[in-house]
mmCIF file with all atom_site columns, C-alpha atoms in Angstrom:
data_model
loop_
_atom_site.group_PDB
_atom_site.id
_atom_site.type_symbol
_atom_site.label_atom_id
_atom_site.label_alt_id
_atom_site.label_comp_id
_atom_site.label_asym_id
_atom_site.label_entity_id
_atom_site.label_seq_id
_atom_site.pdbx_PDB_ins_code
_atom_site.Cartn_x
_atom_site.Cartn_y
_atom_site.Cartn_z
_atom_site.occupancy
_atom_site.B_iso_or_equiv
_atom_site.pdbx_formal_charge
_atom_site.auth_seq_id
_atom_site.auth_comp_id
_atom_site.auth_asym_id
_atom_site.auth_atom_id
_atom_site.pdbx_PDB_model_num
ATOM 1   C CA . MET Q 1 1   ? 17.108  48.199 -13.622 1.00 0.00 ? 1   MET Q CA 1
ATOM 2   C CA . LYS Q 1 2   ? 14.144  45.200 -12.860 1.00 0.00 ? 2   LYS Q CA 1
ATOM 3   C CA . LYS Q 1 3   ? 17.502  43.354 -11.810 1.00 0.00 ? 3   LYS Q CA 1
ATOM 4   C CA . ASP Q 1 4   ? 16.900  45.495 -8.959  1.00 0.00 ? 4   ASP Q CA 1
ATOM 5   C CA . ILE Q 1 5   ? 14.247  45.366 -7.264  1.00 0.00 ? 5   ILE Q CA 1
ATOM 6   C CA . GLN Q 1 6   ? 13.355  42.852 -4.851  1.00 0.00 ? 6   GLN Q CA 1
ATOM 7   C CA . ILE Q 1 7   ? 10.423  41.381 -3.800  1.00 0.00 ? 7   ILE Q CA 1
ATOM 8   C CA . PRO Q 1 8   ? 10.256  39.968 -0.779  1.00 0.00 ? 8   PRO Q CA 1
ATOM 9   C CA . GLU Q 1 9   ? 9.410   36.043 0.346   1.00 0.00 ? 9   GLU Q CA 1
ATOM 10  C CA . VAL Q 1 10  ? 5.645   35.520 1.544   1.00 0.00 ? 10  VAL Q CA 1
ATOM 11  C CA . LYS Q 1 11  ? 5.884   33.436 4.495   1.00 0.00 ? 11  LYS Q CA 1
ATOM 12  C CA . ASP Q 1 12  ? 2.716   32.122 6.477   1.00 0.00 ? 12  ASP Q CA 1
ATOM 13  C CA . VAL Q 1 13  ? 0.587   33.767 3.735   1.00 0.00 ? 13  VAL Q CA 1
ATOM 14  C CA . TYR Q 1 14  ? -1.993  31.671 2.760   1.00 0.00 ? 14  TYR Q CA 1
ATOM 15  C CA . VAL Q 1 15  ? -4.256  30.638 0.699   1.00 0.00 ? 15  VAL Q CA 1
ATOM 16  C CA . ALA Q 1 16  ? -7.948  27.886 1.950   1.00 0.00 ? 16  ALA Q CA 1
ATOM 17  C CA . VAL Q 1 17  ? -10.450 26.266 0.207   1.00 0.00 ? 17  VAL Q CA 1
ATOM 18  C CA . VAL Q 1 18  ? -13.011 25.923 2.349   1.00 0.00 ? 18  VAL Q CA 1
ATOM 19  C CA . GLN Q 1 19  ? -16.626 23.929 2.311   1.00 0.00 ? 19  GLN Q CA 1
ATOM 20  C CA . GLU Q 1 20  ? -19.381 25.257 3.991   1.00 0.00 ? 20  GLU Q CA 1
ATOM 21  C CA . GLN Q 1 21  ? -23.396 25.338 4.768   1.00 0.00 ? 21  GLN Q CA 1
ATOM 22  C CA . HIS Q 1 22  ? -24.735 28.052 2.813   1.00 0.00 ? 22  HIS Q CA 1
ATOM 23  C CA . LEU Q 1 23  ? -27.226 28.820 5.518   1.00 0.00 ? 23  LEU Q CA 1
ATOM 24  C CA . GLU Q 1 24  ? -30.147 29.561 3.496   1.00 0.00 ? 24  GLU Q CA 1
ATOM 25  C CA . TYR Q 1 25  ? -29.709 28.043 0.139   1.00 0.00 ? 25  TYR Q CA 1
ATOM 26  C CA . LYS Q 1 26  ? -29.340 23.979 2.484   1.00 0.00 ? 26  LYS Q CA 1
ATOM 27  C CA . THR Q 1 27  ? -26.400 23.956 0.105   1.00 0.00 ? 27  THR Q CA 1
ATOM 28  C CA . LEU Q 1 28  ? -22.576 22.562 0.455   1.00 0.00 ? 28  LEU Q CA 1
ATOM 29  C CA . ASP Q 1 29  ? -20.990 25.707 -1.410  1.00 0.00 ? 29  ASP Q CA 1
ATOM 30  C CA . TRP Q 1 30  ? -16.512 26.249 -1.430  1.00 0.00 ? 30  TRP Q CA 1
ATOM 31  C CA . ASN Q 1 31  ? -15.501 29.856 -0.621  1.00 0.00 ? 31  ASN Q CA 1
ATOM 32  C CA . ALA Q 1 32  ? -12.401 31.118 -0.634  1.00 0.00 ? 32  ALA Q CA 1
ATOM 33  C CA . TYR Q 1 33  ? -10.297 32.503 1.610   1.00 0.00 ? 33  TYR Q CA 1
ATOM 34  C CA . ILE Q 1 34  ? -7.403  34.732 1.995   1.00 0.00 ? 34  ILE Q CA 1
ATOM 35  C CA . ILE Q 1 35  ? -4.967  33.147 5.576   1.00 0.00 ? 35  ILE Q CA 1
ATOM 36  C CA . ASN Q 1 36  ? -2.607  35.812 7.422   1.00 0.00 ? 36  ASN Q CA 1
ATOM 37  C CA . ASN Q 1 37  ? -0.591  33.761 10.379  1.00 0.00 ? 37  ASN Q CA 1
ATOM 38  C CA . THR Q 1 38  ? 2.354   36.324 10.441  1.00 0.00 ? 38  THR Q CA 1
ATOM 39  C CA . GLU Q 1 39  ? 2.312   39.535 13.504  1.00 0.00 ? 39  GLU Q CA 1
ATOM 40  C CA . LYS Q 1 40  ? 2.075   41.566 10.738  1.00 0.00 ? 40  LYS Q CA 1
ATOM 41  C CA . ASP Q 1 41  ? -1.542  43.937 9.278   1.00 0.00 ? 41  ASP Q CA 1
ATOM 42  C CA . LEU Q 1 42  ? -1.376  43.594 5.107   1.00 0.00 ? 42  LEU Q CA 1
ATOM 43  C CA . GLU Q 1 43  ? -2.572  46.616 3.229   1.00 0.00 ? 43  GLU Q CA 1
ATOM 44  C CA . THR Q 1 44  ? -3.938  46.508 -0.071  1.00 0.00 ? 44  THR Q CA 1
ATOM 45  C CA . VAL Q 1 45  ? -4.286  43.583 -0.508  1.00 0.00 ? 45  VAL Q CA 1
ATOM 46  C CA . LEU Q 1 46  ? -4.959  42.489 -4.312  1.00 0.00 ? 46  LEU Q CA 1
ATOM 47  C CA . ILE Q 1 47  ? -6.310  38.899 -4.812  1.00 0.00 ? 47  ILE Q CA 1
ATOM 48  C CA . VAL Q 1 48  ? -7.261  37.951 -8.995  1.00 0.00 ? 48  VAL Q CA 1
ATOM 49  C CA . SER Q 1 49  ? -8.661  34.521 -9.418  1.00 0.00 ? 49  SER Q CA 1
ATOM 50  C CA . GLN Q 1 50  ? -8.650  32.417 -12.433 1.00 0.00 ? 50  GLN Q CA 1
ATOM 51  C CA . GLY Q 1 51  ? -9.853  28.839 -13.311 1.00 0.00 ? 51  GLY Q CA 1
ATOM 52  C CA . TYR Q 1 52  ? -8.679  27.279 -16.661 1.00 0.00 ? 52  TYR Q CA 1
ATOM 53  C CA . ASN Q 1 53  ? -7.647  24.344 -18.249 1.00 0.00 ? 53  ASN Q CA 1
ATOM 54  C CA . THR Q 1 54  ? -6.108  23.651 -22.252 1.00 0.00 ? 54  THR Q CA 1
ATOM 55  C CA . ASN Q 1 55  ? -9.305  24.435 -23.972 1.00 0.00 ? 55  ASN Q CA 1
ATOM 56  C CA . LYS Q 1 56  ? -10.500 27.464 -21.497 1.00 0.00 ? 56  LYS Q CA 1
ATOM 57  C CA . MET Q 1 57  ? -9.971  29.726 -19.471 1.00 0.00 ? 57  MET Q CA 1
ATOM 58  C CA . THR Q 1 58  ? -12.983 31.879 -16.704 1.00 0.00 ? 58  THR Q CA 1
ATOM 59  C CA . PRO Q 1 59  ? -12.673 35.565 -16.655 1.00 0.00 ? 59  PRO Q CA 1
ATOM 60  C CA . PRO Q 1 60  ? -10.582 37.131 -13.785 1.00 0.00 ? 60  PRO Q CA 1
ATOM 61  C CA . MET Q 1 61  ? -11.566 37.531 -10.558 1.00 0.00 ? 61  MET Q CA 1
ATOM 62  C CA . ARG Q 1 62  ? -10.732 40.768 -8.493  1.00 0.00 ? 62  ARG Q CA 1
ATOM 63  C CA . HIS Q 1 63  ? -10.546 41.590 -4.921  1.00 0.00 ? 63  HIS Q CA 1
ATOM 64  C CA . THR Q 1 64  ? -9.022  44.225 -2.672  1.00 0.00 ? 64  THR Q CA 1
ATOM 65  C CA . ILE Q 1 65  ? -9.121  43.909 1.073   1.00 0.00 ? 65  ILE Q CA 1
ATOM 66  C CA . ALA Q 1 66  ? -8.212  47.256 2.292   1.00 0.00 ? 66  ALA Q CA 1
ATOM 67  C CA . LYS Q 1 67  ? -6.597  46.016 5.202   1.00 0.00 ? 67  LYS Q CA 1
ATOM 68  C CA . LEU Q 1 68  ? -5.925  42.539 6.269   1.00 0.00 ? 68  LEU Q CA 1
ATOM 69  C CA . PRO Q 1 69  ? -5.239  42.957 10.182  1.00 0.00 ? 69  PRO Q CA 1
ATOM 70  C CA . ALA Q 1 70  ? -2.933  40.486 11.350  1.00 0.00 ? 70  ALA Q CA 1
ATOM 71  C CA . LYS Q 1 71  ? -3.931  36.447 12.588  1.00 0.00 ? 71  LYS Q CA 1
ATOM 72  C CA . SER Q 1 72  ? -7.048  36.623 11.495  1.00 0.00 ? 72  SER Q CA 1
ATOM 73  C CA . TYR Q 1 73  ? -8.241  35.645 7.599   1.00 0.00 ? 73  TYR Q CA 1
ATOM 74  C CA . ALA Q 1 74  ? -10.930 37.218 4.537   1.00 0.00 ? 74  ALA Q CA 1
ATOM 75  C CA . LYS Q 1 75  ? -12.794 35.661 2.096   1.00 0.00 ? 75  LYS Q CA 1
ATOM 76  C CA . ILE Q 1 76  ? -12.359 36.665 -1.254  1.00 0.00 ? 76  ILE Q CA 1
ATOM 77  C CA . GLU Q 1 77  ? -15.197 34.305 -3.285  1.00 0.00 ? 77  GLU Q CA 1
ATOM 78  C CA . TYR Q 1 78  ? -17.516 31.136 -3.900  1.00 0.00 ? 78  TYR Q CA 1
ATOM 79  C CA . LEU Q 1 79  ? -16.197 28.584 -6.544  1.00 0.00 ? 79  LEU Q CA 1
ATOM 80  C CA . GLN Q 1 80  ? -18.820 27.360 -8.255  1.00 0.00 ? 80  GLN Q CA 1
ATOM 81  C CA . GLU Q 1 81  ? -18.531 23.135 -8.813  1.00 0.00 ? 81  GLU Q CA 1
ATOM 82  C CA . LYS Q 1 82  ? -17.560 24.261 -12.783 1.00 0.00 ? 82  LYS Q CA 1
ATOM 83  C CA . VAL Q 1 83  ? -14.198 25.291 -12.055 1.00 0.00 ? 83  VAL Q CA 1
ATOM 84  C CA . LEU Q 1 84  ? -13.175 22.743 -9.015  1.00 0.00 ? 84  LEU Q CA 1
ATOM 85  C CA . ALA Q 1 85  ? -11.868 20.466 -12.612 1.00 0.00 ? 85  ALA Q CA 1
ATOM 86  C CA . LEU Q 1 86  ? -9.690  22.906 -14.033 1.00 0.00 ? 86  LEU Q CA 1
ATOM 87  C CA . ASN Q 1 87  ? -6.944  25.046 -12.502 1.00 0.00 ? 87  ASN Q CA 1
ATOM 88  C CA . ASN Q 1 88  ? -6.901  27.880 -10.032 1.00 0.00 ? 88  ASN Q CA 1
ATOM 89  C CA . THR Q 1 89  ? -5.223  30.565 -9.655  1.00 0.00 ? 89  THR Q CA 1
ATOM 90  C CA . PHE Q 1 90  ? -4.595  33.290 -6.740  1.00 0.00 ? 90  PHE Q CA 1
ATOM 91  C CA . LYS Q 1 91  ? -2.174  36.141 -7.762  1.00 0.00 ? 91  LYS Q CA 1
ATOM 92  C CA . VAL Q 1 92  ? -1.670  38.209 -4.265  1.00 0.00 ? 92  VAL Q CA 1
ATOM 93  C CA . THR Q 1 93  ? 0.467   41.318 -4.022  1.00 0.00 ? 93  THR Q CA 1
ATOM 94  C CA . PHE Q 1 94  ? 0.136   43.061 -0.653  1.00 0.00 ? 94  PHE Q CA 1
ATOM 95  C CA . PHE Q 1 95  ? 2.279   45.680 0.794   1.00 0.00 ? 95  PHE Q CA 1
ATOM 96  C CA . GLU Q 1 96  ? 3.806   45.259 4.846   1.00 0.00 ? 96  GLU Q CA 1
ATOM 97  C CA . GLY Q 1 97  ? 5.148   48.428 5.684   1.00 0.00 ? 97  GLY Q CA 1
ATOM 98  C CA . ASN Q 1 98  ? 6.452   49.917 3.080   1.00 0.00 ? 98  ASN Q CA 1
ATOM 99  C CA . LYS Q 1 99  ? 7.273   46.258 1.386   1.00 0.00 ? 99  LYS Q CA 1
ATOM 100 C CA . MET Q 1 100 ? 5.059   45.380 -0.996  1.00 0.00 ? 100 MET Q CA 1
ATOM 101 C CA . PHE Q 1 101 ? 5.133   40.830 -1.641  1.00 0.00 ? 101 PHE Q CA 1
ATOM 102 C CA . ASP Q 1 102 ? 3.811   38.876 -4.211  1.00 0.00 ? 102 ASP Q CA 1
ATOM 103 C CA . LYS Q 1 103 ? 2.866   35.217 -4.797  1.00 0.00 ? 103 LYS Q CA 1
ATOM 104 C CA . THR Q 1 104 ? 0.322   33.128 -7.247  1.00 0.00 ? 104 THR Q CA 1
ATOM 105 C CA . TYR Q 1 105 ? -1.580  30.077 -5.171  1.00 0.00 ? 105 TYR Q CA 1
ATOM 106 C CA . THR Q 1 106 ? -2.524  26.648 -7.136  1.00 0.00 ? 106 THR Q CA 1
ATOM 107 C CA . PHE Q 1 107 ? -5.000  25.227 -6.504  1.00 0.00 ? 107 PHE Q CA 1
ATOM 108 C CA . ARG Q 1 108 ? -4.930  22.051 -9.421  1.00 0.00 ? 108 ARG Q CA 1
ATOM 109 C CA . LYS Q 1 109 ? -7.193  20.723 -10.994 1.00 0.00 ? 109 LYS Q CA 1
ATOM 110 C CA . ASN Q 1 110 ? -9.223  18.396 -9.408  1.00 0.00 ? 110 ASN Q CA 1
ATOM 111 C CA . THR Q 1 111 ? -8.015  18.937 -5.519  1.00 0.00 ? 111 THR Q CA 1
ATOM 112 C CA . ILE Q 1 112 ? -10.120 20.943 -4.396  1.00 0.00 ? 112 ILE Q CA 1
ATOM 113 C CA . ASN Q 1 113 ? -12.693 17.554 -2.853  1.00 0.00 ? 113 ASN Q CA 1
ATOM 114 C CA . PRO Q 1 114 ? -13.418 16.301 0.323   1.00 0.00 ? 114 PRO Q CA 1
ATOM 115 C CA . LYS Q 1 115 ? -10.737 13.518 0.846   1.00 0.00 ? 115 LYS Q CA 1
ATOM 116 C CA . ALA Q 1 116 ? -8.411  16.523 0.605   1.00 0.00 ? 116 ALA Q CA 1
ATOM 117 C CA . LEU Q 1 117 ? -9.286  18.017 3.368   1.00 0.00 ? 117 LEU Q CA 1
ATOM 118 C CA . GLN Q 1 118 ? -7.073  19.343 6.424   1.00 0.00 ? 118 GLN Q CA 1
ATOM 119 C CA . LYS Q 1 119 ? -6.989  21.437 9.560   1.00 0.00 ? 119 LYS Q CA 1
ATOM 120 C CA . LEU Q 1 120 ? -6.716  24.810 8.949   1.00 0.00 ? 120 LEU Q CA 1
ATOM 121 C CA . PRO Q 1 121 ? -3.849  27.825 10.164  1.00 0.00 ? 121 PRO Q CA 1
ATOM 122 C CA . LEU Q 1 122 ? -6.278  30.573 11.991  1.00 0.00 ? 122 LEU Q CA 1
ATOM 123 C CA . MET Q 1 123 ? -9.956  28.770 11.336  1.00 0.00 ? 123 MET Q CA 1
ATOM 124 C CA . GLN Q 1 124 ? -10.973 26.156 13.169  1.00 0.00 ? 124 GLN Q CA 1
ATOM 125 C CA . LEU Q 1 125 ? -11.914 24.250 10.224  1.00 0.00 ? 125 LEU Q CA 1
ATOM 126 C CA . GLN Q 1 126 ? -11.307 21.710 7.403   1.00 0.00 ? 126 GLN Q CA 1
ATOM 127 C CA . GLY Q 1 127 ? -10.364 22.924 4.147   1.00 0.00 ? 127 GLY Q CA 1
ATOM 128 C CA . VAL Q 1 128 ? -7.866  22.306 1.462   1.00 0.00 ? 128 VAL Q CA 1
ATOM 129 C CA . LEU Q 1 129 ? -5.130  24.912 1.884   1.00 0.00 ? 129 LEU Q CA 1
ATOM 130 C CA . VAL Q 1 130 ? -2.416  26.132 -0.411  1.00 0.00 ? 130 VAL Q CA 1
ATOM 131 C CA . LYS Q 1 131 ? 1.220   28.139 0.495   1.00 0.00 ? 131 LYS Q CA 1
#
């Protein structure tokens, strides 16, 4: 039965972490975003994020986006500096039409840093991207 379930491959949907100026507190904060670089809307986007290493694990954070339009992006969450030293996973599940898609994006420990910045699709910003 399980072998009959087919989950299609996720293409052109990414998770990125961007360092942004917080206007009120005048700090540089790291924020995670989901990017939909497809031509179709994503519906019922469920995201579970968690940081971990061999000794520590953060509580899972759950996020829902009812609809993420084609060629758009949305903020997922703020990342504290402490969790950048951990592996950070973002498990993303969504529907495109009546098909369910699922993918886990992992930022390895210490890979979210200013030296790893690159141009991001759609956002006109620099960030750390996982495809």
